[in-house]
Amino acid sequence: MTLASASSSAFSTASSSASASRAASVPITLTQCAKTFRGSRVLEPVDLRIEAGETLVLLGPSGCGKTTTLRMIAGLETPDAGGRIAFGDDDVTALPIEKRQVGMVFQSYALFPNLTVRGNIGYGLKIRRMPADTARQRVDELLAMMRLTAHADKPIDQLSGGQRQRVALARALAVQPRVLLLDEPLTALDARLRDALRSEMNALLRELGITTIYVTHDQAEAMELGDRIVVMSAGRIEQIGSPRDIYYRPANRAVAQFVGTINRVAGERRGSMLTTTGGAVPLPAAQANALAERDAKHEIFFRPEDAFLADPAHAQLRGCIESSAFLGERTRLTISGAAPDALLIDVAGRVELARGTPVGISIGQDALIALS
Ligand SMILES: Nc1ncnc2c1ncn2[C@@H]1O[C@H](COP(=O)(O)OP(=O)(O)OP(=O)(O)O)[C@@H](O)[C@H]1O
Ligand SMILES: [Mg+2]
């Protein structure tokens, strides 16, 4: 059995148990939400709408303001004067976290070490003075949903990382939140468990249908989980779009370089061709037409998996293998001489090419990316 199939039972997403944790989902609107800490602006004014039931991912490098944005939505930080946050028609800007009906999972999980699994999941219900038998029933449903029933009475420190992560999620869902806020909930797990739980998380979020904001700096997580992705850098939104938009139609270089790997071919434009060190690449008609005659210097971009090796006699570009990295399912070649910068090209894992081997490269015409 593979790890993925072994863990496909990590969460039970049967509608009966998921519906127990479902509240009416609401859209979230941020209007001109900026944040300044001790005189320094860490978040420029943000306007953002998250649709009811949507999973929106905030993606970006460390320190770009993801957690700050999430904490403002949670009610743990207040936006600078003039900023407004609404859940549906409710203006929640001045409401504290306990009145916002949000479920939150922190990067560290922040579980109570002195409480059992059951005690952690039921904590919010106790605070809200829910009658004991109703609370017990809700906790039982969540234990079943997260496949934690057998661990219900264990203290937290006897659980694995993946189990703790499920307790944190169950605790967030127990209070039937209107909004689910997840701050890098899988980061503390090892790579294999993280990959397996990512698919489970995806199924769970679809099943719950709660408006969710998911913070990560992991591109694969963002791609799999996000209905839309917000790419942030240095306190600003660089782009908002579907995972495919972000990957294939990046708004600028910062996005293209942060999300995946991108190759640059710089050269001179001759008619509808871009000539460069190792040959010439036909420019897409739209790009060629958009260029004025005097724009002789030009550059195009493409992803490593969007080019292929071809017979050097007929290929668009010619170069030499500089190095080759075997990554299991694929091999990543570094090729020099084809363009001013070395190019990274992904080929099947079984391809073995020695350093110095001459190769030809062609790029799919619709794979060329124009960047400002
Ligand atoms: N309470 C605070 N006081 C002062 N500065 C803060 C505070 N909280 C965050 N910052 C600063 O705001 C900026 C954004 O921080 P934030 O935690 O939102 O980043 P992040 O995108 O979540 O990063 P990471 O991926 O590392 O978690 C950082 O420069 C950080 O140092
Ligand atoms: Mg953070």
mmCIF file of C-alpha atoms and ligand atoms in Angstrom:
data_model
loop_
_atom_site.group_PDB
_atom_site.id
_atom_site.type_symbol
_atom_site.label_atom_id
_atom_site.label_comp_id
_atom_site.label_asym_id
_atom_site.label_seq_id
_atom_site.Cartn_x
_atom_site.Cartn_y
_atom_site.Cartn_z
ATOM 1 C CA MET A 1 0.000 0.000 0.000
ATOM 2 C CA THR A 2 1.337 3.440 -0.851
ATOM 3 C CA LEU A 3 1.494 6.172 1.747
ATOM 4 C CA ALA A 4 -1.172 8.142 -0.108
ATOM 5 C CA SER A 5 -3.654 5.285 -0.037
ATOM 6 C CA ALA A 6 -2.736 4.392 3.533
ATOM 7 C CA SER A 7 -3.570 7.886 4.639
ATOM 8 C CA SER A 8 -6.614 8.333 2.423
ATOM 9 C CA SER A 9 -8.562 7.503 5.538
ATOM 10 C CA ALA A 10 -6.930 10.251 7.602
ATOM 11 C CA PHE A 11 -10.097 12.339 7.457
ATOM 12 C CA SER A 12 -13.533 10.872 6.938
ATOM 13 C CA THR A 13 -15.316 13.293 4.671
ATOM 14 C CA ALA A 14 -18.647 11.484 4.620
ATOM 15 C CA SER A 15 -21.244 14.221 4.283
ATOM 16 C CA SER A 16 -23.035 13.174 7.454
ATOM 17 C CA SER A 17 -20.079 14.013 9.676
ATOM 18 C CA ALA A 18 -18.916 17.018 7.659
ATOM 19 C CA SER A 19 -22.347 18.619 7.813
ATOM 20 C CA ALA A 20 -22.150 18.586 11.601
ATOM 21 C CA SER A 21 -19.379 21.156 11.372
ATOM 22 C CA ARG A 22 -20.862 23.261 8.632
ATOM 23 C CA ALA A 23 -22.184 26.743 9.254
ATOM 24 C CA ALA A 24 -23.573 29.041 6.578
ATOM 25 C CA SER A 25 -20.518 30.313 4.711
ATOM 26 C CA VAL A 26 -20.094 34.018 4.136
ATOM 27 C CA PRO A 27 -18.047 36.148 1.754
ATOM 28 C CA ILE A 28 -15.265 38.257 3.312
ATOM 29 C CA THR A 29 -14.452 41.760 2.142
ATOM 30 C CA LEU A 30 -11.285 43.661 3.052
ATOM 31 C CA THR A 31 -11.370 47.336 2.138
ATOM 32 C CA GLN A 32 -8.172 49.385 2.322
ATOM 33 C CA CYS A 33 -6.704 47.243 5.112
ATOM 34 C CA ALA A 34 -3.156 48.368 5.845
ATOM 35 C CA LYS A 35 -1.021 47.564 8.880
ATOM 36 C CA THR A 36 1.687 49.575 10.559
ATOM 37 C CA PHE A 37 3.719 48.273 13.491
ATOM 38 C CA ARG A 38 5.570 50.930 15.525
ATOM 39 C CA GLY A 39 5.707 53.388 12.660
ATOM 40 C CA SER A 40 6.729 50.915 9.965
ATOM 41 C CA ARG A 41 4.197 49.912 7.330
ATOM 42 C CA VAL A 42 4.316 46.130 6.891
ATOM 43 C CA LEU A 43 1.165 45.856 4.786
ATOM 44 C CA GLU A 44 0.121 48.304 2.060
ATOM 45 C CA PRO A 45 -3.645 48.950 1.800
ATOM 46 C CA VAL A 46 -5.304 45.695 0.662
ATOM 47 C CA ASP A 47 -8.648 45.394 -1.136
ATOM 48 C CA LEU A 48 -9.763 41.790 -1.340
ATOM 49 C CA ARG A 49 -12.996 39.860 -1.670
ATOM 50 C CA ILE A 50 -13.196 36.181 -0.782
ATOM 51 C CA GLU A 51 -16.345 34.511 -2.085
ATOM 52 C CA ALA A 52 -18.597 32.438 0.160
ATOM 53 C CA GLY A 53 -17.260 28.884 0.316
ATOM 54 C CA GLU A 54 -14.090 29.774 -1.572
ATOM 55 C CA THR A 55 -10.611 28.622 -0.530
ATOM 56 C CA LEU A 56 -8.255 31.539 -1.013
ATOM 57 C CA VAL A 57 -4.532 30.922 -0.560
ATOM 58 C CA LEU A 58 -2.096 33.632 0.528
ATOM 59 C CA LEU A 59 1.292 32.714 -0.950
ATOM 60 C CA GLY A 60 4.555 34.577 -0.609
ATOM 61 C CA PRO A 61 8.041 34.613 0.910
ATOM 62 C CA SER A 62 8.734 34.911 4.612
ATOM 63 C CA GLY A 63 7.886 38.306 6.065
ATOM 64 C CA CYS A 64 5.640 39.438 3.184
ATOM 65 C CA GLY A 65 2.611 39.937 5.457
ATOM 66 C CA LYS A 66 0.590 36.712 5.130
ATOM 67 C CA THR A 67 0.109 36.078 8.853
ATOM 68 C CA THR A 68 -0.599 39.762 9.487
ATOM 69 C CA THR A 69 -3.393 39.686 6.882
ATOM 70 C CA LEU A 70 -4.819 36.501 8.419
ATOM 71 C CA ARG A 71 -4.649 37.917 11.947
ATOM 72 C CA MET A 72 -6.560 41.028 10.859
ATOM 73 C CA ILE A 73 -9.317 38.814 9.435
ATOM 74 C CA ALA A 74 -9.328 36.762 12.649
ATOM 75 C CA GLY A 75 -9.586 39.834 14.854
ATOM 76 C CA LEU A 76 -6.151 39.403 16.449
ATOM 77 C CA GLU A 77 -4.847 42.608 14.830
ATOM 78 C CA THR A 78 -6.690 45.805 13.970
ATOM 79 C CA PRO A 79 -6.138 47.352 10.536
ATOM 80 C CA ASP A 80 -4.788 50.922 10.402
ATOM 81 C CA ALA A 81 -7.432 53.648 10.546
ATOM 82 C CA GLY A 82 -9.666 53.589 7.464
ATOM 83 C CA GLY A 83 -9.422 49.823 6.923
ATOM 84 C CA ARG A 84 -12.651 47.777 7.026
ATOM 85 C CA ILE A 85 -13.390 44.076 7.215
ATOM 86 C CA ALA A 86 -16.852 42.616 6.575
ATOM 87 C CA PHE A 87 -18.198 39.056 6.817
ATOM 88 C CA GLY A 88 -21.193 39.141 4.487
ATOM 89 C CA ASP A 89 -23.079 42.305 5.492
ATOM 90 C CA ASP A 90 -21.598 42.340 9.021
ATOM 91 C CA ASP A 91 -18.880 44.908 9.555
ATOM 92 C CA VAL A 92 -16.564 43.004 11.930
ATOM 93 C CA THR A 93 -13.732 45.572 11.978
ATOM 94 C CA ALA A 94 -14.272 46.375 15.658
ATOM 95 C CA LEU A 95 -15.307 42.866 16.791
ATOM 96 C CA PRO A 96 -12.847 40.842 18.900
ATOM 97 C CA ILE A 97 -11.930 37.308 17.750
ATOM 98 C CA GLU A 98 -14.395 35.554 20.069
ATOM 99 C CA LYS A 99 -17.316 37.402 18.493
ATOM 100 C CA ARG A 100 -16.288 36.789 14.869
ATOM 101 C CA GLN A 101 -17.104 33.050 14.696
ATOM 102 C CA VAL A 102 -13.804 32.130 13.082
ATOM 103 C CA GLY A 103 -11.944 28.839 13.387
ATOM 104 C CA MET A 104 -8.181 29.211 13.325
ATOM 105 C CA VAL A 105 -5.265 26.791 13.061
ATOM 106 C CA PHE A 106 -1.868 28.257 13.854
ATOM 107 C CA GLN A 107 1.411 27.107 12.374
ATOM 108 C CA SER A 108 2.463 25.681 15.746
ATOM 109 C CA TYR A 109 -1.079 24.248 16.317
ATOM 110 C CA ALA A 110 -1.056 25.921 19.769
ATOM 111 C CA LEU A 111 -2.792 22.931 21.372
ATOM 112 C CA PHE A 112 -3.260 22.797 25.144
ATOM 113 C CA PRO A 113 -0.622 20.292 26.341
ATOM 114 C CA ASN A 114 -2.397 19.640 29.648
ATOM 115 C CA LEU A 115 -5.685 18.639 27.977
ATOM 116 C CA THR A 116 -6.544 15.393 26.183
ATOM 117 C CA VAL A 117 -7.512 15.187 22.524
ATOM 118 C CA ARG A 118 -11.175 15.384 23.562
ATOM 119 C CA GLY A 119 -10.469 18.313 25.895
ATOM 120 C CA ASN A 120 -8.719 20.249 23.128
ATOM 121 C CA ILE A 121 -11.462 19.708 20.556
ATOM 122 C CA GLY A 122 -14.206 20.589 23.025
ATOM 123 C CA TYR A 123 -12.442 23.619 24.503
ATOM 124 C CA GLY A 124 -14.320 26.261 22.494
ATOM 125 C CA LEU A 125 -17.654 24.614 23.237
ATOM 126 C CA LYS A 126 -16.965 24.671 26.969
ATOM 127 C CA ILE A 127 -16.053 28.370 26.804
ATOM 128 C CA ARG A 128 -19.319 28.973 24.988
ATOM 129 C CA ARG A 129 -21.173 27.017 27.736
ATOM 130 C CA MET A 130 -22.694 24.529 25.354
ATOM 131 C CA PRO A 131 -24.720 21.887 27.284
ATOM 132 C CA ALA A 132 -22.464 18.934 28.106
ATOM 133 C CA ASP A 133 -24.267 16.245 26.112
ATOM 134 C CA THR A 134 -24.587 18.382 22.967
ATOM 135 C CA ALA A 135 -20.889 19.248 23.256
ATOM 136 C CA ARG A 136 -19.957 15.603 23.739
ATOM 137 C CA GLN A 137 -21.923 14.632 20.642
ATOM 138 C CA ARG A 138 -20.240 17.334 18.554
ATOM 139 C CA VAL A 139 -16.789 16.266 19.770
ATOM 140 C CA ASP A 140 -17.584 12.606 18.986
ATOM 141 C CA GLU A 141 -18.559 13.567 15.427
ATOM 142 C CA LEU A 142 -15.331 15.499 14.956
ATOM 143 C CA LEU A 143 -13.249 12.672 16.423
ATOM 144 C CA ALA A 144 -14.849 10.304 13.903
ATOM 145 C CA MET A 145 -14.396 12.740 11.042
ATOM 146 C CA MET A 146 -10.694 13.146 11.827
ATOM 147 C CA ARG A 147 -10.261 9.404 12.563
ATOM 148 C CA LEU A 148 -9.141 10.259 16.089
ATOM 149 C CA THR A 149 -11.730 8.275 18.070
ATOM 150 C CA ALA A 150 -9.144 5.746 19.275
ATOM 151 C CA HIS A 151 -6.978 8.600 20.588
ATOM 152 C CA ALA A 152 -9.755 10.610 22.275
ATOM 153 C CA ASP A 153 -8.451 10.286 25.816
ATOM 154 C CA LYS A 154 -4.727 10.563 25.130
ATOM 155 C CA PRO A 155 -2.745 13.606 26.161
ATOM 156 C CA ILE A 156 -1.484 15.689 23.243
ATOM 157 C CA ASP A 157 2.177 14.792 23.742
ATOM 158 C CA GLN A 158 1.442 11.132 22.874
ATOM 159 C CA LEU A 159 0.284 12.040 19.354
ATOM 160 C CA SER A 160 2.207 12.157 16.076
ATOM 161 C CA GLY A 161 2.555 15.397 14.123
ATOM 162 C CA GLY A 162 -0.192 14.435 11.685
ATOM 163 C CA GLN A 163 -2.558 13.531 14.530
ATOM 164 C CA ARG A 164 -1.871 16.847 16.275
ATOM 165 C CA GLN A 165 -2.603 18.657 13.067
ATOM 166 C CA ARG A 166 -5.992 16.900 12.872
ATOM 167 C CA VAL A 167 -6.765 17.799 16.506
ATOM 168 C CA ALA A 168 -6.021 21.452 15.739
ATOM 169 C CA LEU A 169 -8.312 21.327 12.716
ATOM 170 C CA ALA A 170 -11.078 19.596 14.704
ATOM 171 C CA ARG A 171 -10.782 22.218 17.440
ATOM 172 C CA ALA A 172 -11.141 24.990 14.844
ATOM 173 C CA LEU A 173 -14.196 23.321 13.306
ATOM 174 C CA ALA A 174 -15.927 22.503 16.617
ATOM 175 C CA VAL A 175 -17.408 25.968 17.040
ATOM 176 C CA GLN A 176 -19.022 25.826 13.553
ATOM 177 C CA PRO A 177 -17.062 28.793 12.273
ATOM 178 C CA ARG A 178 -18.326 31.088 9.501
ATOM 179 C CA VAL A 179 -14.741 31.371 8.335
ATOM 180 C CA LEU A 180 -11.768 28.992 8.569
ATOM 181 C CA LEU A 181 -8.297 30.545 8.855
ATOM 182 C CA LEU A 182 -5.293 28.256 8.445
ATOM 183 C CA ASP A 183 -1.734 29.523 8.909
ATOM 184 C CA GLU A 184 0.736 27.035 7.376
ATOM 185 C CA PRO A 185 -1.067 24.109 9.030
ATOM 186 C CA LEU A 186 1.098 21.448 7.375
ATOM 187 C CA THR A 187 4.530 23.037 7.707
ATOM 188 C CA ALA A 188 5.505 21.224 10.895
ATOM 189 C CA LEU A 189 5.070 17.799 9.244
ATOM 190 C CA ASP A 190 7.675 15.802 7.369
ATOM 191 C CA ALA A 191 7.551 15.992 3.577
ATOM 192 C CA ARG A 192 5.778 12.698 2.888
ATOM 193 C CA LEU A 193 3.068 13.193 5.485
ATOM 194 C CA ARG A 194 2.618 16.768 4.298
ATOM 195 C CA ASP A 195 1.982 15.615 0.726
ATOM 196 C CA ALA A 196 -0.499 12.986 1.857
ATOM 197 C CA LEU A 197 -2.378 15.339 4.192
ATOM 198 C CA ARG A 198 -2.469 18.029 1.516
ATOM 199 C CA SER A 199 -4.786 15.881 -0.623
ATOM 200 C CA GLU A 200 -6.873 15.079 2.435
ATOM 201 C CA MET A 201 -7.111 18.732 3.347
ATOM 202 C CA ASN A 202 -8.264 19.459 -0.183
ATOM 203 C CA ALA A 203 -11.077 16.895 0.033
ATOM 204 C CA LEU A 204 -12.074 18.165 3.475
ATOM 205 C CA LEU A 205 -12.212 21.844 2.470
ATOM 206 C CA ARG A 206 -14.344 21.005 -0.612
ATOM 207 C CA GLU A 207 -16.665 18.927 1.531
ATOM 208 C CA LEU A 208 -17.046 21.541 4.278
ATOM 209 C CA GLY A 209 -17.666 24.420 1.892
ATOM 210 C CA ILE A 210 -16.569 26.965 4.543
ATOM 211 C CA THR A 211 -14.980 30.200 3.348
ATOM 212 C CA THR A 212 -11.298 29.454 3.972
ATOM 213 C CA ILE A 213 -8.128 31.480 3.934
ATOM 214 C CA TYR A 214 -5.040 29.325 3.797
ATOM 215 C CA VAL A 215 -1.568 30.752 4.318
ATOM 216 C CA THR A 216 1.456 28.971 2.908
ATOM 217 C CA HIS A 217 4.812 29.582 1.302
ATOM 218 C CA ASP A 218 4.653 26.172 -0.399
ATOM 219 C CA GLN A 219 3.789 26.476 -4.059
ATOM 220 C CA ALA A 220 2.434 22.918 -4.482
ATOM 221 C CA GLU A 221 0.119 23.393 -1.508
ATOM 222 C CA ALA A 222 -1.131 26.685 -2.941
ATOM 223 C CA MET A 223 -1.763 25.134 -6.370
ATOM 224 C CA GLU A 224 -3.642 22.125 -5.050
ATOM 225 C CA LEU A 225 -5.776 23.862 -2.418
ATOM 226 C CA GLY A 226 -6.517 27.309 -3.804
ATOM 227 C CA ASP A 227 -9.590 28.181 -5.843
ATOM 228 C CA ARG A 228 -7.624 31.397 -6.216
ATOM 229 C CA ILE A 229 -4.141 32.357 -5.073
ATOM 230 C CA VAL A 230 -3.001 35.754 -3.835
ATOM 231 C CA VAL A 231 0.738 36.156 -4.433
ATOM 232 C CA MET A 232 2.226 38.657 -1.984
ATOM 233 C CA SER A 233 5.650 40.176 -1.664
ATOM 234 C CA ALA A 234 6.941 42.831 0.722
ATOM 235 C CA GLY A 235 3.518 43.831 2.049
ATOM 236 C CA ARG A 236 1.869 44.058 -1.364
ATOM 237 C CA ILE A 237 -0.413 41.934 -3.506
ATOM 238 C CA GLU A 238 1.444 41.128 -6.739
ATOM 239 C CA GLN A 239 -1.293 39.079 -8.391
ATOM 240 C CA ILE A 240 -4.625 37.397 -7.685
ATOM 241 C CA GLY A 241 -5.732 34.571 -9.935
ATOM 242 C CA SER A 242 -6.492 30.907 -10.426
ATOM 243 C CA PRO A 243 -3.541 28.529 -9.949
ATOM 244 C CA ARG A 244 -3.189 28.246 -13.743
ATOM 245 C CA ASP A 245 -3.279 32.039 -14.192
ATOM 246 C CA ILE A 246 -0.566 32.484 -11.619
ATOM 247 C CA TYR A 247 1.629 29.789 -13.169
ATOM 248 C CA TYR A 248 1.137 30.354 -16.890
ATOM 249 C CA ARG A 249 0.222 34.051 -16.936
ATOM 250 C CA PRO A 250 2.330 35.562 -14.140
ATOM 251 C CA ALA A 251 1.797 39.315 -13.827
ATOM 252 C CA ASN A 252 5.482 40.116 -13.426
ATOM 253 C CA ARG A 253 8.910 38.664 -12.754
ATOM 254 C CA ALA A 254 8.486 38.537 -8.998
ATOM 255 C CA VAL A 255 5.483 36.214 -9.405
ATOM 256 C CA ALA A 256 7.096 34.133 -12.170
ATOM 257 C CA GLN A 257 10.234 33.573 -10.122
ATOM 258 C CA PHE A 258 8.459 32.877 -6.845
ATOM 259 C CA VAL A 259 5.984 30.413 -8.345
ATOM 260 C CA GLY A 260 8.050 27.704 -10.015
ATOM 261 C CA THR A 261 11.174 28.044 -12.123
ATOM 262 C CA ILE A 262 11.346 30.152 -15.249
ATOM 263 C CA ASN A 263 13.902 30.425 -18.087
ATOM 264 C CA ARG A 264 14.855 33.671 -19.776
ATOM 265 C CA VAL A 265 15.991 33.938 -23.388
ATOM 266 C CA ALA A 266 17.362 37.386 -24.217
ATOM 267 C CA GLY A 267 18.134 38.325 -27.810
ATOM 268 C CA GLU A 268 17.523 40.599 -30.772
ATOM 269 C CA ARG A 269 14.298 40.696 -32.608
ATOM 270 C CA ARG A 270 14.560 40.112 -36.397
ATOM 271 C CA GLY A 271 11.097 40.262 -37.981
ATOM 272 C CA SER A 272 9.009 37.652 -36.216
ATOM 273 C CA MET A 273 12.048 35.815 -34.765
ATOM 274 C CA LEU A 274 14.096 36.343 -31.642
ATOM 275 C CA THR A 275 17.724 35.540 -32.419
ATOM 276 C CA THR A 276 19.962 34.621 -29.532
ATOM 277 C CA THR A 277 23.284 32.916 -28.747
ATOM 278 C CA GLY A 278 22.313 29.412 -29.882
ATOM 279 C CA GLY A 279 19.704 29.988 -32.619
ATOM 280 C CA ALA A 280 16.335 31.657 -33.070
ATOM 281 C CA VAL A 281 12.858 31.255 -31.590
ATOM 282 C CA PRO A 282 9.688 32.352 -33.412
ATOM 283 C CA LEU A 283 7.837 35.029 -31.444
ATOM 284 C CA PRO A 284 4.108 34.599 -30.930
ATOM 285 C CA ALA A 285 2.296 36.928 -33.388
ATOM 286 C CA ALA A 286 0.780 38.975 -30.558
ATOM 287 C CA GLN A 287 4.200 39.611 -29.011
ATOM 288 C CA ALA A 288 5.854 40.407 -32.354
ATOM 289 C CA ASN A 289 3.062 42.835 -33.292
ATOM 290 C CA ALA A 290 3.160 44.554 -29.929
ATOM 291 C CA LEU A 291 6.839 45.420 -30.373
ATOM 292 C CA ALA A 292 7.735 48.650 -32.113
ATOM 293 C CA GLU A 293 10.404 48.390 -34.864
ATOM 294 C CA ARG A 294 12.929 50.201 -32.690
ATOM 295 C CA ASP A 295 12.603 47.648 -29.840
ATOM 296 C CA ALA A 296 15.449 45.508 -31.130
ATOM 297 C CA LYS A 297 16.330 43.965 -27.766
ATOM 298 C CA HIS A 298 13.731 41.585 -26.428
ATOM 299 C CA GLU A 299 13.363 38.634 -24.057
ATOM 300 C CA ILE A 300 11.015 35.716 -23.710
ATOM 301 C CA PHE A 301 10.385 33.314 -20.815
ATOM 302 C CA PHE A 302 9.319 29.686 -20.527
ATOM 303 C CA ARG A 303 8.962 26.927 -17.919
ATOM 304 C CA PRO A 304 11.525 24.039 -17.774
ATOM 305 C CA GLU A 305 8.846 21.446 -18.591
ATOM 306 C CA ASP A 306 7.631 23.350 -21.670
ATOM 307 C CA ALA A 307 10.710 22.772 -23.846
ATOM 308 C CA PHE A 308 11.895 19.503 -25.353
ATOM 309 C CA LEU A 309 15.121 18.085 -26.702
ATOM 310 C CA ALA A 310 15.261 17.924 -30.492
ATOM 311 C CA ASP A 311 17.752 16.954 -33.194
ATOM 312 C CA PRO A 312 20.274 19.858 -33.118
ATOM 313 C CA ALA A 313 20.041 20.144 -36.930
ATOM 314 C CA HIS A 314 16.340 21.040 -36.712
ATOM 315 C CA ALA A 315 16.011 22.522 -33.206
ATOM 316 C CA GLN A 316 15.329 26.193 -32.485
ATOM 317 C CA LEU A 317 18.332 26.481 -30.164
ATOM 318 C CA ARG A 318 21.611 24.577 -29.799
ATOM 319 C CA GLY A 319 23.670 24.221 -26.653
ATOM 320 C CA CYS A 320 25.645 21.793 -24.494
ATOM 321 C CA ILE A 321 24.775 19.880 -21.339
ATOM 322 C CA GLU A 322 26.436 21.678 -18.454
ATOM 323 C CA SER A 323 24.988 19.463 -15.728
ATOM 324 C CA SER A 324 22.206 17.012 -15.108
ATOM 325 C CA ALA A 325 20.257 16.384 -11.891
ATOM 326 C CA PHE A 326 18.335 13.117 -11.548
ATOM 327 C CA LEU A 327 15.209 13.871 -9.458
ATOM 328 C CA GLY A 328 13.448 10.513 -9.726
ATOM 329 C CA GLU A 329 10.407 11.115 -11.895
ATOM 330 C CA ARG A 330 12.333 13.634 -14.012
ATOM 331 C CA THR A 331 15.823 14.806 -14.815
ATOM 332 C CA ARG A 332 16.594 18.533 -14.809
ATOM 333 C CA LEU A 333 19.221 19.486 -17.379
ATOM 334 C CA THR A 334 21.249 22.678 -17.236
ATOM 335 C CA ILE A 335 22.140 23.698 -20.787
ATOM 336 C CA SER A 336 24.652 26.393 -21.673
ATOM 337 C CA GLY A 337 25.287 28.154 -24.963
ATOM 338 C CA ALA A 338 21.677 28.142 -26.131
ATOM 339 C CA ALA A 339 20.882 31.553 -24.631
ATOM 340 C CA PRO A 340 22.892 34.163 -22.702
ATOM 341 C CA ASP A 341 21.643 32.619 -19.426
ATOM 342 C CA ALA A 342 21.889 28.851 -18.838
ATOM 343 C CA LEU A 343 18.539 27.146 -19.496
ATOM 344 C CA LEU A 344 16.902 24.543 -17.244
ATOM 345 C CA ILE A 345 15.026 21.856 -19.158
ATOM 346 C CA ASP A 346 13.060 18.976 -17.608
ATOM 347 C CA VAL A 347 13.122 15.613 -19.359
ATOM 348 C CA ALA A 348 12.023 12.107 -18.365
ATOM 349 C CA GLY A 349 13.861 10.654 -15.375
ATOM 350 C CA ARG A 350 15.434 7.898 -17.495
ATOM 351 C CA VAL A 351 17.220 10.336 -19.809
ATOM 352 C CA GLU A 352 20.977 10.279 -19.123
ATOM 353 C CA LEU A 353 23.216 12.788 -20.884
ATOM 354 C CA ALA A 354 26.869 13.354 -20.083
ATOM 355 C CA ARG A 355 28.307 16.805 -19.470
ATOM 356 C CA GLY A 356 29.400 18.393 -22.750
ATOM 357 C CA THR A 357 26.891 16.537 -24.962
ATOM 358 C CA PRO A 358 25.580 18.860 -27.701
ATOM 359 C CA VAL A 359 21.786 19.100 -27.669
ATOM 360 C CA GLY A 360 19.003 20.909 -29.532
ATOM 361 C CA ILE A 361 16.068 22.553 -27.754
ATOM 362 C CA SER A 362 12.673 23.593 -29.076
ATOM 363 C CA ILE A 363 10.009 25.433 -27.118
ATOM 364 C CA GLY A 364 6.278 24.971 -27.615
ATOM 365 C CA GLN A 365 4.901 28.106 -29.295
ATOM 366 C CA ASP A 366 2.050 28.532 -26.797
ATOM 367 C CA ALA A 367 4.453 28.015 -23.866
ATOM 368 C CA LEU A 368 6.213 31.349 -24.307
ATOM 369 C CA ILE A 369 5.467 33.756 -21.479
ATOM 370 C CA ALA A 370 5.644 37.520 -21.960
ATOM 371 C CA LEU A 371 6.725 39.465 -18.889
ATOM 372 C CA SER A 372 7.054 43.157 -18.280
HETATM 373 N N1 LIG B 1 3.710 42.352 16.328
HETATM 374 C C1 LIG B 1 4.596 42.813 15.447
HETATM 375 N N2 LIG B 1 5.373 43.867 15.717
HETATM 376 C C2 LIG B 1 6.255 44.361 14.829
HETATM 377 N N3 LIG B 1 6.440 43.844 13.598
HETATM 378 C C3 LIG B 1 5.694 42.791 13.242
HETATM 379 C C4 LIG B 1 4.740 42.201 14.138
HETATM 380 N N4 LIG B 1 4.145 41.161 13.499
HETATM 381 C C5 LIG B 1 4.716 41.102 12.277
HETATM 382 N N5 LIG B 1 5.636 42.068 12.110
HETATM 383 C C6 LIG B 1 6.442 42.306 10.896
HETATM 384 O O1 LIG B 1 5.561 42.375 9.801
HETATM 385 C C7 LIG B 1 6.119 41.762 8.660
HETATM 386 C C8 LIG B 1 5.149 40.707 8.128
HETATM 387 O O2 LIG B 1 5.071 39.660 9.074
HETATM 388 P P1 LIG B 1 4.147 38.400 8.863
HETATM 389 O O3 LIG B 1 4.211 37.604 10.109
HETATM 390 O O4 LIG B 1 2.809 38.856 8.403
HETATM 391 O O5 LIG B 1 4.893 37.662 7.670
HETATM 392 P P2 LIG B 1 4.586 36.264 6.966
HETATM 393 O O6 LIG B 1 4.344 36.548 5.523
HETATM 394 O O7 LIG B 1 3.519 35.540 7.708
HETATM 395 O O8 LIG B 1 5.981 35.499 7.093
HETATM 396 P P3 LIG B 1 6.333 33.954 7.455
HETATM 397 O O9 LIG B 1 6.194 33.190 6.148
HETATM 398 O O10 LIG B 1 7.755 34.010 7.876
HETATM 399 O O11 LIG B 1 5.402 33.477 8.513
HETATM 400 C C9 LIG B 1 7.454 41.209 9.081
HETATM 401 O O12 LIG B 1 8.456 42.099 8.656
HETATM 402 C C10 LIG B 1 7.369 41.148 10.582
HETATM 403 O O13 LIG B 1 8.616 41.325 11.166
HETATM 404 MG MG MG B 2 3.518 33.796 8.895
#
